[in-house]
PDB file of C-alpha atoms in Angstrom:
ATOM      1  CA  MET A   1      33.091 188.307  76.435  1.00 53.00           C
ATOM      2  CA  SER A   2      35.321 191.374  76.254  1.00 58.00           C
ATOM      3  CA  ASP A   3      38.940 191.081  74.652  1.00 55.00           C
ATOM      4  CA  VAL A   4      40.409 191.701  78.282  1.00 54.00           C
ATOM      5  CA  GLU A   5      38.311 188.742  79.999  1.00 55.00           C
ATOM      6  CA  LEU A   6      39.718 186.454  77.030  1.00 51.00           C
ATOM      7  CA  HIS A   7      42.730 187.571  77.278  1.00 51.00           C
ATOM      8  CA  HIS A   8      42.668 187.086  81.276  1.00 53.00           C
ATOM      9  CA  GLN A   9      41.255 183.490  80.277  1.00 54.00           C
ATOM     10  CA  ALA A  10      44.031 182.399  78.326  1.00 54.00           C
ATOM     11  CA  ASP A  11      46.707 183.570  80.735  1.00 59.00           C
ATOM     12  CA  LEU A  12      45.471 181.354  83.610  1.00 65.00           C
ATOM     13  CA  ALA A  13      47.837 178.433  84.744  1.00 65.00           C
ATOM     14  CA  PRO A  14      46.163 175.048  85.423  1.00 64.00           C
ATOM     15  CA  GLY A  15      45.706 175.790  89.354  1.00 60.00           C
ATOM     16  CA  ASP A  16      44.002 179.058  88.558  1.00 65.00           C
ATOM     17  CA  GLU A  17      40.952 177.759  87.308  1.00 62.00           C
ATOM     18  CA  GLU A  18      38.100 180.057  89.248  1.00 69.00           C
ATOM     19  CA  GLY A  19      35.434 180.976  87.318  1.00 72.00           C
ATOM     20  CA  VAL A  20      36.187 178.759  84.623  1.00 77.00           C
ATOM     21  CA  SER A  21      33.938 175.714  82.983  1.00 86.00           C
ATOM     22  CA  VAL A  22      33.678 172.202  84.373  1.00 88.00           C
ATOM     23  CA  GLN A  23      35.015 171.262  80.552  1.00 91.00           C
ATOM     24  CA  LEU A  24      38.067 173.196  80.904  1.00 88.00           C
ATOM     25  CA  ARG A  25      39.025 171.764  84.573  1.00 88.00           C
ATOM     26  CA  VAL A  26      38.403 168.365  83.246  1.00 91.00           C
ATOM     27  CA  LEU A  27      40.745 168.957  80.076  1.00 92.00           C
ATOM     28  CA  GLY A  28      43.537 170.318  82.754  1.00 90.00           C
ATOM     29  CA  TYR A  29      42.942 167.309  84.797  1.00 94.00           C
ATOM     30  CA  LEU A  30      43.292 165.050  81.542  1.00 96.00           C
ATOM     31  CA  ILE A  31      46.557 166.726  80.152  1.00 96.00           C
ATOM     32  CA  GLY A  32      48.042 166.369  84.094  1.00 95.00           C
ATOM     33  CA  LEU A  33      46.943 162.823  83.577  1.00 97.00           C
ATOM     34  CA  GLY A  34      48.256 162.681  79.983  1.00 97.00           C
ATOM     35  CA  LEU A  35      51.788 163.940  80.900  1.00 97.00           C
ATOM     36  CA  ALA A  36      52.136 161.360  84.280  1.00 97.00           C
ATOM     37  CA  ILE A  37      51.378 158.604  82.191  1.00 98.00           C
ATOM     38  CA  VAL A  38      54.116 159.432  79.454  1.00 98.00           C
ATOM     39  CA  LEU A  39      56.685 160.797  82.196  1.00 98.00           C
ATOM     40  CA  THR A  40      56.379 157.262  83.947  1.00 97.00           C
ATOM     41  CA  ALA A  41      56.156 155.167  80.798  1.00 97.00           C
ATOM     42  CA  THR A  42      58.924 156.849  79.644  1.00 97.00           C
ATOM     43  CA  SER A  43      60.911 155.956  82.867  1.00 97.00           C
ATOM     44  CA  PHE A  44      60.496 152.103  82.809  1.00 97.00           C
ATOM     45  CA  PHE A  45      61.429 152.515  79.031  1.00 96.00           C
ATOM     46  CA  ILE A  46      64.506 154.110  80.219  1.00 96.00           C
ATOM     47  CA  ALA A  47      65.288 151.768  82.807  1.00 94.00           C
ATOM     48  CA  GLY A  48      64.558 148.460  80.773  1.00 93.00           C
ATOM     49  CA  THR A  49      66.424 149.446  77.429  1.00 92.00           C
ATOM     50  CA  ASP A  50      69.969 149.248  76.205  1.00 90.00           C
ATOM     51  CA  LEU A  51      68.859 151.773  73.842  1.00 90.00           C
ATOM     52  CA  VAL A  52      70.079 154.321  76.691  1.00 90.00           C
ATOM     53  CA  TRP A  53      73.776 154.863  77.845  1.00 92.00           C
ATOM     54  CA  GLN A  54      73.996 153.287  81.077  1.00 92.00           C
ATOM     55  CA  PRO A  55      75.695 155.372  83.460  1.00 93.00           C
ATOM     56  CA  SER A  56      73.081 158.043  82.670  1.00 94.00           C
ATOM     57  CA  ILE A  57      70.041 155.966  83.916  1.00 94.00           C
ATOM     58  CA  PRO A  58      69.958 156.978  87.275  1.00 95.00           C
ATOM     59  CA  VAL A  59      70.353 161.068  85.958  1.00 95.00           C
ATOM     60  CA  ALA A  60      67.700 160.398  83.541  1.00 96.00           C
ATOM     61  CA  ILE A  61      65.196 158.822  86.152  1.00 96.00           C
ATOM     62  CA  ILE A  62      65.842 161.585  88.624  1.00 96.00           C
ATOM     63  CA  VAL A  63      65.294 164.063  85.887  1.00 97.00           C
ATOM     64  CA  LEU A  64      61.901 162.582  85.005  1.00 97.00           C
ATOM     65  CA  ALA A  65      60.800 162.065  88.627  1.00 96.00           C
ATOM     66  CA  ILE A  66      61.177 166.139  89.369  1.00 96.00           C
ATOM     67  CA  ALA A  67      59.261 166.235  86.026  1.00 97.00           C
ATOM     68  CA  GLN A  68      56.542 164.175  87.334  1.00 97.00           C
ATOM     69  CA  MET A  69      56.333 165.883  90.730  1.00 94.00           C
ATOM     70  CA  GLY A  70      56.102 169.394  88.687  1.00 93.00           C
ATOM     71  CA  VAL A  71      53.180 168.011  86.813  1.00 95.00           C
ATOM     72  CA  HIS A  72      51.496 166.782  89.848  1.00 94.00           C
ATOM     73  CA  LEU A  73      51.795 170.176  91.974  1.00 91.00           C
ATOM     74  CA  VAL A  74      50.577 172.063  89.038  1.00 90.00           C
ATOM     75  CA  PHE A  75      47.853 170.135  87.438  1.00 92.00           C
ATOM     76  CA  PHE A  76      46.510 168.074  90.668  1.00 91.00           C
ATOM     77  CA  LEU A  77      47.462 170.432  93.624  1.00 87.00           C
ATOM     78  CA  HIS A  78      47.499 173.545  91.808  1.00 85.00           C
ATOM     79  CA  ILE A  79      50.306 175.027  93.339  1.00 86.00           C
ATOM     80  CA  THR A  80      50.764 178.478  91.175  1.00 81.00           C
ATOM     81  CA  THR A  81      52.083 181.519  91.179  1.00 77.00           C
ATOM     82  CA  GLY A  82      48.823 183.256  92.324  1.00 76.00           C
ATOM     83  CA  ALA A  83      48.872 185.384  95.179  1.00 76.00           C
ATOM     84  CA  ASP A  84      45.912 183.322  96.752  1.00 77.00           C
ATOM     85  CA  ASN A  85      48.591 180.082  96.440  1.00 82.00           C
ATOM     86  CA  THR A  86      51.100 181.451  99.141  1.00 85.00           C
ATOM     87  CA  ASN A  87      49.834 179.705 101.859  1.00 86.00           C
ATOM     88  CA  ASN A  88      49.628 176.269  99.991  1.00 84.00           C
ATOM     89  CA  VAL A  89      53.197 177.193  98.864  1.00 86.00           C
ATOM     90  CA  MET A  90      54.285 177.765 102.529  1.00 89.00           C
ATOM     91  CA  ALA A  91      52.526 174.464 103.612  1.00 89.00           C
ATOM     92  CA  LEU A  92      54.401 172.585 101.278  1.00 89.00           C
ATOM     93  CA  ALA A  93      57.797 174.142 101.621  1.00 92.00           C
ATOM     94  CA  PHE A  94      57.376 173.365 105.721  1.00 96.00           C
ATOM     95  CA  GLY A  95      56.410 169.776 104.807  1.00 94.00           C
ATOM     96  CA  LEU A  96      59.714 169.165 102.542  1.00 94.00           C
ATOM     97  CA  LEU A  97      61.674 170.763 105.534  1.00 97.00           C
ATOM     98  CA  ILE A  98      60.294 168.490 107.842  1.00 98.00           C
ATOM     99  CA  VAL A  99      60.713 165.607 105.710  1.00 96.00           C
ATOM    100  CA  PHE A 100      64.502 166.413 105.022  1.00 97.00           C
ATOM    101  CA  LEU A 101      65.162 167.162 108.643  1.00 98.00           C
ATOM    102  CA  VAL A 102      63.518 163.478 109.545  1.00 98.00           C
ATOM    103  CA  ILE A 103      65.426 161.985 106.785  1.00 97.00           C
ATOM    104  CA  GLY A 104      68.535 163.820 107.464  1.00 97.00           C
ATOM    105  CA  GLY A 105      68.806 163.271 111.183  1.00 97.00           C
ATOM    106  CA  SER A 106      68.057 159.474 110.719  1.00 98.00           C
ATOM    107  CA  LEU A 107      70.806 159.033 108.664  1.00 97.00           C
ATOM    108  CA  TRP A 108      73.240 161.479 110.863  1.00 97.00           C
ATOM    109  CA  ILE A 109      72.068 159.209 114.151  1.00 97.00           C
ATOM    110  CA  MET A 110      72.612 155.450 112.040  1.00 96.00           C
ATOM    111  CA  ALA A 111      75.786 156.765 111.017  1.00 95.00           C
ATOM    112  CA  ASN A 112      76.800 158.096 114.405  1.00 95.00           C
ATOM    113  CA  LEU A 113      76.100 154.791 116.061  1.00 92.00           C
ATOM    114  CA  ASN A 114      77.672 152.880 113.367  1.00 89.00           C
ATOM    115  CA  GLN A 115      80.855 155.032 113.935  1.00 91.00           C
ATOM    116  CA  HIS A 116      80.910 154.104 117.602  1.00 90.00           C
ATOM    117  CA  MET A 117      79.456 150.536 117.568  1.00 89.00           C
ATOM    118  CA  LEU A 118      82.321 147.817 118.647  1.00 85.00           C
ATOM    119  CA  PRO A 119      83.591 145.281 116.038  1.00 87.00           C
ATOM    120  CA  MET A 120      81.481 142.013 116.369  1.00 86.00           C
ATOM    121  CA  ASP A 121      84.018 140.056 117.461  1.00 87.00           C
ATOM    122  CA  GLN A 122      84.917 142.436 120.919  1.00 86.00           C
ATOM    123  CA  ILE A 123      80.785 142.062 121.143  1.00 85.00           C
ATOM    124  CA  MET A 124      81.409 138.258 120.991  1.00 87.00           C
ATOM    125  CA  GLN A 125      84.056 138.351 123.398  1.00 87.00           C
ATOM    126  CA  MET A 126      81.887 140.279 125.772  1.00 87.00           C
ATOM    127  CA  GLN A 127      79.200 138.040 125.706  1.00 84.00           C
ATOM    128  CA  ARG A 128      81.259 135.340 126.987  1.00 75.00           C
TER     129      ARG A 128
END
């Protein structure tokens, strides 16, 4: 292999593995699996121990969850910054938009219904 080909292979992200051997692809998946297991075990450890300052536990779990999402996006879904991944990123962004709209709309509707609902004693008087 030429020096340019070796340099090009060294610069590949885990998702940009065109022309890479099966062993290197499997190694990428195993690295992703190892990172996912470590992040999951760490979040369980943080949630179940007294070694961490108690008010910081939710923040630590959120940070570990975001890191877990990053590992899954890069190592398993192969979302990278390559030019051929633009459609994948756009589809992911659209999916996130839909999820946030559904969750946000549901919370907005429930809060509005809760605000405009009569107190329980008035509802009971109406039924008599």
